[in-house]
Amino acid sequence: MKGTIFVELVSMAEDAFGEDVVDLVLDKVDLKNDGAFTTVGNYPCSELIKIVMAFSEHSGISAEVLQRKFGHWMMDHFTENYAEFFTGKHDSFSLLEAVDGEIHVDVKKLYPDAELPVFETDRLADKHLKLTYSSPRPLVEFCHGMVEACLERYKETAAIERCPVSGRTNATLFDIRLNQ
Ligand code: HEM
């Protein structure tokens, strides 16, 4: 995974627990590079999972909740640093529909070594979107946080139901119904 993701995870932890605690927690995790991540580096996703687990053990907050919070954090980061990807996207559904065919395509051009998930979308009605997320990485809660953050960004609220997709172990369906 891109170093940016690790740098931001460490930033979120520093924001939540303070720098000293982060140093102590990371010291105890068996990381290949001793926890010194740079934005230009590339690190295995398994290291990200180890870090999340360590902060979960330290704080008592479940790894699922931490991943979801991190999804919100990354959405804020992308909003601040990649404004061009949001141009012309006036609601959450148009943003979510653009991730696979536009946004992540451009991300891949910028960072050819990025490991990206696959999204399929199906607009069942104006306020009803089926979003199927597929990834071999265990980041479904992170994805859920990103989806929630997309809605918040446009001041929308929705009921999000998550279900497995039969016959596809790496896929999860997000069934999203806007409230208003
Ligand atoms: C709007 C600007 C966006 C940018 C610049 C962006 C960029 C990126 C980057 C750089 C990665 C990491 C790839 C790697 O580490 O190798 C990533 C991963 C990911 N992105 Fe995006 N993304 C954006 C929007 C979204 C949105 C709206 C979603 C909504 C669901 C999303 C879902 C994900 C997920 C779930 C991953 C983790 C990889 C995986 O699940 O396999 N992204 N994205």
mmCIF file of C-alpha atoms and ligand atoms in Angstrom:
data_model
loop_
_atom_site.group_PDB
_atom_site.id
_atom_site.type_symbol
_atom_site.label_atom_id
_atom_site.label_comp_id
_atom_site.label_asym_id
_atom_site.label_seq_id
_atom_site.Cartn_x
_atom_site.Cartn_y
_atom_site.Cartn_z
ATOM 1 C CA MET A 1 0.000 0.000 0.000
ATOM 2 C CA LYS A 2 1.033 3.563 -0.597
ATOM 3 C CA GLY A 3 3.081 5.237 2.122
ATOM 4 C CA THR A 4 0.550 8.094 2.266
ATOM 5 C CA ILE A 5 -1.973 5.693 3.772
ATOM 6 C CA PHE A 6 0.487 4.719 6.538
ATOM 7 C CA VAL A 7 1.567 8.303 7.166
ATOM 8 C CA GLU A 8 -2.089 9.302 7.550
ATOM 9 C CA LEU A 9 -2.860 6.361 9.852
ATOM 10 C CA VAL A 10 0.000 7.427 12.128
ATOM 11 C CA SER A 11 -1.244 11.056 11.985
ATOM 12 C CA MET A 12 -4.737 9.990 12.987
ATOM 13 C CA ALA A 13 -3.315 7.993 15.902
ATOM 14 C CA GLU A 14 -1.173 10.974 16.988
ATOM 15 C CA ASP A 15 -4.224 13.192 16.844
ATOM 16 C CA ALA A 16 -6.211 10.741 18.960
ATOM 17 C CA PHE A 17 -3.615 9.431 21.451
ATOM 18 C CA GLY A 18 -0.666 11.854 21.283
ATOM 19 C CA GLU A 19 2.810 11.392 19.780
ATOM 20 C CA ASP A 20 4.391 9.735 22.829
ATOM 21 C CA VAL A 21 1.736 7.034 23.002
ATOM 22 C CA VAL A 22 2.056 6.409 19.265
ATOM 23 C CA ASP A 23 5.834 5.921 19.599
ATOM 24 C CA LEU A 24 5.338 3.499 22.482
ATOM 25 C CA VAL A 25 2.656 1.491 20.675
ATOM 26 C CA LEU A 26 4.573 1.341 17.361
ATOM 27 C CA ASP A 27 7.752 0.263 19.185
ATOM 28 C CA LYS A 28 5.990 -2.893 20.293
ATOM 29 C CA VAL A 29 4.741 -3.801 16.816
ATOM 30 C CA ASP A 30 6.987 -6.001 14.719
ATOM 31 C CA LEU A 31 7.332 -3.758 11.651
ATOM 32 C CA LYS A 32 9.913 -4.277 8.901
ATOM 33 C CA ASN A 33 10.975 -0.629 8.799
ATOM 34 C CA ASP A 34 10.575 0.143 12.516
ATOM 35 C CA GLY A 35 7.507 2.251 11.833
ATOM 36 C CA ALA A 36 9.321 4.961 9.851
ATOM 37 C CA PHE A 37 6.905 5.431 6.950
ATOM 38 C CA THR A 38 7.323 7.955 4.141
ATOM 39 C CA THR A 39 4.702 9.091 1.619
ATOM 40 C CA VAL A 40 6.856 7.880 -1.290
ATOM 41 C CA GLY A 41 7.331 4.391 0.190
ATOM 42 C CA ASN A 42 5.186 1.327 -0.408
ATOM 43 C CA TYR A 43 4.436 -1.139 2.402
ATOM 44 C CA PRO A 44 2.493 -4.396 2.762
ATOM 45 C CA CYS A 45 -1.149 -4.071 3.783
ATOM 46 C CA SER A 46 -0.473 -6.657 6.512
ATOM 47 C CA GLU A 47 1.615 -3.998 8.315
ATOM 48 C CA LEU A 48 -1.373 -1.624 8.278
ATOM 49 C CA ILE A 49 -3.526 -4.316 9.836
ATOM 50 C CA LYS A 50 -0.864 -4.951 12.523
ATOM 51 C CA ILE A 51 -0.802 -1.236 13.395
ATOM 52 C CA VAL A 52 -4.590 -1.038 13.616
ATOM 53 C CA MET A 53 -4.600 -4.119 15.892
ATOM 54 C CA ALA A 54 -1.958 -2.558 18.151
ATOM 55 C CA PHE A 55 -3.969 0.659 18.567
ATOM 56 C CA SER A 56 -7.076 -1.390 19.129
ATOM 57 C CA GLU A 57 -5.382 -3.314 21.945
ATOM 58 C CA HIS A 58 -3.994 -0.102 23.399
ATOM 59 C CA SER A 59 -7.285 1.820 23.337
ATOM 60 C CA GLY A 60 -9.913 -0.882 23.736
ATOM 61 C CA ILE A 61 -11.601 0.449 20.576
ATOM 62 C CA SER A 62 -12.334 -2.395 18.170
ATOM 63 C CA ALA A 63 -10.229 -2.741 15.018
ATOM 64 C CA GLU A 64 -13.444 -2.410 12.977
ATOM 65 C CA VAL A 65 -14.303 0.960 14.530
ATOM 66 C CA LEU A 66 -10.718 2.177 14.068
ATOM 67 C CA GLN A 67 -10.713 1.187 10.381
ATOM 68 C CA ARG A 68 -14.020 3.001 9.878
ATOM 69 C CA LYS A 69 -12.717 6.140 11.582
ATOM 70 C CA PHE A 70 -9.677 5.913 9.345
ATOM 71 C CA GLY A 71 -11.972 5.862 6.289
ATOM 72 C CA HIS A 72 -13.403 9.202 7.451
ATOM 73 C CA TRP A 73 -9.917 10.557 8.083
ATOM 74 C CA MET A 74 -8.701 9.558 4.578
ATOM 75 C CA MET A 75 -11.737 11.128 2.934
ATOM 76 C CA ASP A 76 -10.864 14.444 4.634
ATOM 77 C CA HIS A 77 -7.280 14.013 3.478
ATOM 78 C CA PHE A 78 -8.340 13.365 -0.133
ATOM 79 C CA THR A 79 -10.730 16.333 -0.044
ATOM 80 C CA GLU A 80 -7.890 18.596 1.048
ATOM 81 C CA ASN A 81 -5.185 17.175 -1.210
ATOM 82 C CA TYR A 82 -6.926 15.942 -4.352
ATOM 83 C CA ALA A 83 -9.623 18.600 -4.907
ATOM 84 C CA GLU A 84 -9.575 17.953 -8.674
ATOM 85 C CA PHE A 85 -11.114 14.504 -8.190
ATOM 86 C CA PHE A 86 -14.244 16.094 -6.742
ATOM 87 C CA THR A 87 -14.832 18.577 -9.560
ATOM 88 C CA GLY A 88 -18.291 18.125 -11.058
ATOM 89 C CA LYS A 89 -19.367 15.673 -8.340
ATOM 90 C CA HIS A 90 -22.341 17.302 -6.676
ATOM 91 C CA ASP A 91 -23.599 14.440 -4.543
ATOM 92 C CA SER A 92 -22.327 11.276 -2.883
ATOM 93 C CA PHE A 93 -23.721 8.919 -5.517
ATOM 94 C CA SER A 94 -21.979 10.708 -8.387
ATOM 95 C CA LEU A 95 -18.723 10.551 -6.427
ATOM 96 C CA LEU A 96 -19.113 6.869 -5.578
ATOM 97 C CA GLU A 97 -20.017 6.082 -9.190
ATOM 98 C CA ALA A 98 -16.821 7.822 -10.349
ATOM 99 C CA VAL A 99 -14.345 5.990 -8.092
ATOM 100 C CA ASP A 100 -13.762 2.901 -10.207
ATOM 101 C CA GLY A 101 -13.894 4.354 -13.728
ATOM 102 C CA GLU A 102 -12.325 7.782 -13.113
ATOM 103 C CA ILE A 103 -10.772 8.507 -9.718
ATOM 104 C CA HIS A 104 -8.874 5.302 -9.092
ATOM 105 C CA VAL A 105 -7.917 5.189 -12.787
ATOM 106 C CA ASP A 106 -6.161 8.542 -12.311
ATOM 107 C CA VAL A 107 -4.712 7.368 -8.986
ATOM 108 C CA LYS A 108 -3.193 4.377 -10.830
ATOM 109 C CA LYS A 109 -1.665 6.731 -13.432
ATOM 110 C CA LEU A 110 -0.118 8.827 -10.658
ATOM 111 C CA TYR A 111 0.999 5.777 -8.644
ATOM 112 C CA PRO A 112 1.373 2.699 -10.871
ATOM 113 C CA ASP A 113 2.151 0.516 -7.837
ATOM 114 C CA ALA A 114 -1.119 1.402 -6.033
ATOM 115 C CA GLU A 115 -3.205 -1.609 -5.013
ATOM 116 C CA LEU A 116 -6.781 -0.579 -5.607
ATOM 117 C CA PRO A 117 -10.114 -2.289 -5.017
ATOM 118 C CA VAL A 118 -12.780 -2.781 -7.711
ATOM 119 C CA PHE A 119 -16.218 -1.150 -7.470
ATOM 120 C CA GLU A 120 -19.352 -1.932 -9.449
ATOM 121 C CA THR A 121 -22.330 0.411 -9.138
ATOM 122 C CA ASP A 122 -25.968 0.018 -10.005
ATOM 123 C CA ARG A 123 -28.338 2.982 -9.545
ATOM 124 C CA LEU A 124 -31.628 1.244 -8.756
ATOM 125 C CA ALA A 125 -33.495 4.541 -8.224
ATOM 126 C CA ASP A 126 -32.644 8.223 -7.675
ATOM 127 C CA LYS A 127 -32.001 7.557 -4.001
ATOM 128 C CA HIS A 128 -30.923 3.939 -4.105
ATOM 129 C CA LEU A 129 -27.423 2.792 -5.066
ATOM 130 C CA LYS A 130 -25.974 -0.693 -5.034
ATOM 131 C CA LEU A 131 -22.199 -0.518 -4.602
ATOM 132 C CA THR A 132 -20.229 -3.745 -4.812
ATOM 133 C CA TYR A 133 -16.736 -3.565 -3.357
ATOM 134 C CA SER A 134 -14.151 -6.240 -4.190
ATOM 135 C CA SER A 135 -10.687 -6.439 -2.725
ATOM 136 C CA PRO A 136 -8.369 -9.222 -1.594
ATOM 137 C CA ARG A 137 -7.350 -6.942 1.314
ATOM 138 C CA PRO A 138 -9.274 -6.989 4.630
ATOM 139 C CA LEU A 139 -10.368 -3.344 4.417
ATOM 140 C CA VAL A 140 -14.142 -3.546 4.206
ATOM 141 C CA GLU A 141 -14.589 -1.442 7.360
ATOM 142 C CA PHE A 142 -12.246 1.173 5.937
ATOM 143 C CA CYS A 143 -14.394 1.172 2.799
ATOM 144 C CA HIS A 144 -17.527 1.553 4.932
ATOM 145 C CA GLY A 145 -15.965 4.606 6.601
ATOM 146 C CA MET A 146 -15.145 6.101 3.185
ATOM 147 C CA VAL A 147 -18.760 5.586 2.055
ATOM 148 C CA GLU A 148 -20.094 7.230 5.245
ATOM 149 C CA ALA A 149 -17.662 10.099 4.796
ATOM 150 C CA CYS A 150 -18.787 10.596 1.164
ATOM 151 C CA LEU A 151 -22.353 11.017 2.418
ATOM 152 C CA GLU A 152 -21.270 13.434 5.165
ATOM 153 C CA ARG A 153 -19.245 15.471 2.717
ATOM 154 C CA TYR A 154 -22.442 16.268 0.809
ATOM 155 C CA LYS A 155 -24.534 16.595 4.000
ATOM 156 C CA GLU A 156 -26.579 13.556 3.023
ATOM 157 C CA THR A 157 -27.763 10.755 5.293
ATOM 158 C CA ALA A 158 -28.603 7.199 4.294
ATOM 159 C CA ALA A 159 -29.352 3.712 5.493
ATOM 160 C CA ILE A 160 -26.368 1.527 4.559
ATOM 161 C CA GLU A 161 -26.841 -2.226 4.569
ATOM 162 C CA ARG A 162 -23.886 -4.491 4.024
ATOM 163 C CA CYS A 163 -24.125 -8.058 2.794
ATOM 164 C CA PRO A 164 -21.881 -10.751 1.358
ATOM 165 C CA VAL A 165 -22.080 -11.542 -2.350
ATOM 166 C CA SER A 166 -22.759 -15.209 -2.981
ATOM 167 C CA GLY A 167 -19.913 -17.050 -4.648
ATOM 168 C CA ARG A 168 -17.513 -14.088 -4.374
ATOM 169 C CA THR A 169 -15.560 -14.230 -1.119
ATOM 170 C CA ASN A 170 -13.712 -10.968 -1.747
ATOM 171 C CA ALA A 171 -16.846 -8.959 -2.517
ATOM 172 C CA THR A 172 -19.231 -7.021 -0.267
ATOM 173 C CA LEU A 173 -22.436 -5.300 -1.302
ATOM 174 C CA PHE A 174 -23.227 -1.873 0.144
ATOM 175 C CA ASP A 175 -26.913 -1.190 -0.355
ATOM 176 C CA ILE A 176 -27.320 2.569 0.136
ATOM 177 C CA ARG A 177 -30.711 4.316 0.438
ATOM 178 C CA LEU A 178 -30.676 8.087 0.853
ATOM 179 C CA ASN A 179 -33.039 9.444 3.496
ATOM 180 C CA GLN A 180 -33.996 12.815 2.133
HETATM 181 C C1 HEM B 1 -11.579 11.107 -4.045
HETATM 182 C C2 HEM B 1 -10.342 10.831 -4.169
HETATM 183 C C3 HEM B 1 -9.694 9.496 -3.915
HETATM 184 C C4 HEM B 1 -8.362 9.283 -4.012
HETATM 185 C C5 HEM B 1 -7.297 10.310 -4.346
HETATM 186 C C6 HEM B 1 -8.135 7.879 -3.699
HETATM 187 C C7 HEM B 1 -6.890 7.295 -3.642
HETATM 188 C C8 HEM B 1 -6.604 6.071 -3.125
HETATM 189 C C9 HEM B 1 -5.273 5.575 -2.839
HETATM 190 C C10 HEM B 1 -3.965 6.333 -3.103
HETATM 191 C C11 HEM B 1 -5.410 4.345 -2.297
HETATM 192 C C12 HEM B 1 -4.280 3.437 -1.786
HETATM 193 C C13 HEM B 1 -3.769 2.490 -2.797
HETATM 194 C C14 HEM B 1 -2.555 1.771 -2.248
HETATM 195 O O1 HEM B 1 -2.260 1.948 -1.108
HETATM 196 O O2 HEM B 1 -1.840 1.037 -2.952
HETATM 197 C C15 HEM B 1 -6.828 4.060 -2.226
HETATM 198 C C16 HEM B 1 -7.351 2.906 -1.720
HETATM 199 C C17 HEM B 1 -8.689 2.736 -1.503
HETATM 200 N N1 HEM B 1 -9.719 3.543 -1.920
HETATM 201 FE FE1 HEM B 1 -9.553 5.321 -2.853
HETATM 202 N N2 HEM B 1 -9.331 7.255 -3.444
HETATM 203 C C18 HEM B 1 -10.302 8.207 -3.543
HETATM 204 C C19 HEM B 1 -11.635 8.005 -3.356
HETATM 205 C C20 HEM B 1 -12.198 6.866 -2.866
HETATM 206 C C21 HEM B 1 -13.600 6.726 -2.543
HETATM 207 C C22 HEM B 1 -14.676 7.805 -2.696
HETATM 208 C C23 HEM B 1 -13.767 5.472 -2.085
HETATM 209 C C24 HEM B 1 -15.124 4.991 -1.687
HETATM 210 C C25 HEM B 1 -15.543 3.975 -1.258
HETATM 211 C C26 HEM B 1 -12.456 4.798 -2.089
HETATM 212 C C27 HEM B 1 -12.174 3.531 -1.625
HETATM 213 C C28 HEM B 1 -10.902 3.005 -1.449
HETATM 214 C C29 HEM B 1 -10.617 1.790 -0.718
HETATM 215 C C30 HEM B 1 -11.647 0.919 -0.012
HETATM 216 C C31 HEM B 1 -9.213 1.615 -0.748
HETATM 217 C C32 HEM B 1 -8.353 0.533 -0.046
HETATM 218 C C33 HEM B 1 -7.771 -0.505 -0.963
HETATM 219 C C34 HEM B 1 -8.593 -1.785 -0.983
HETATM 220 O O3 HEM B 1 -9.708 -1.794 -0.418
HETATM 221 O O4 HEM B 1 -8.160 -2.769 -1.596
HETATM 222 N N3 HEM B 1 -11.537 5.689 -2.597
HETATM 223 N N4 HEM B 1 -7.533 5.122 -2.756
#
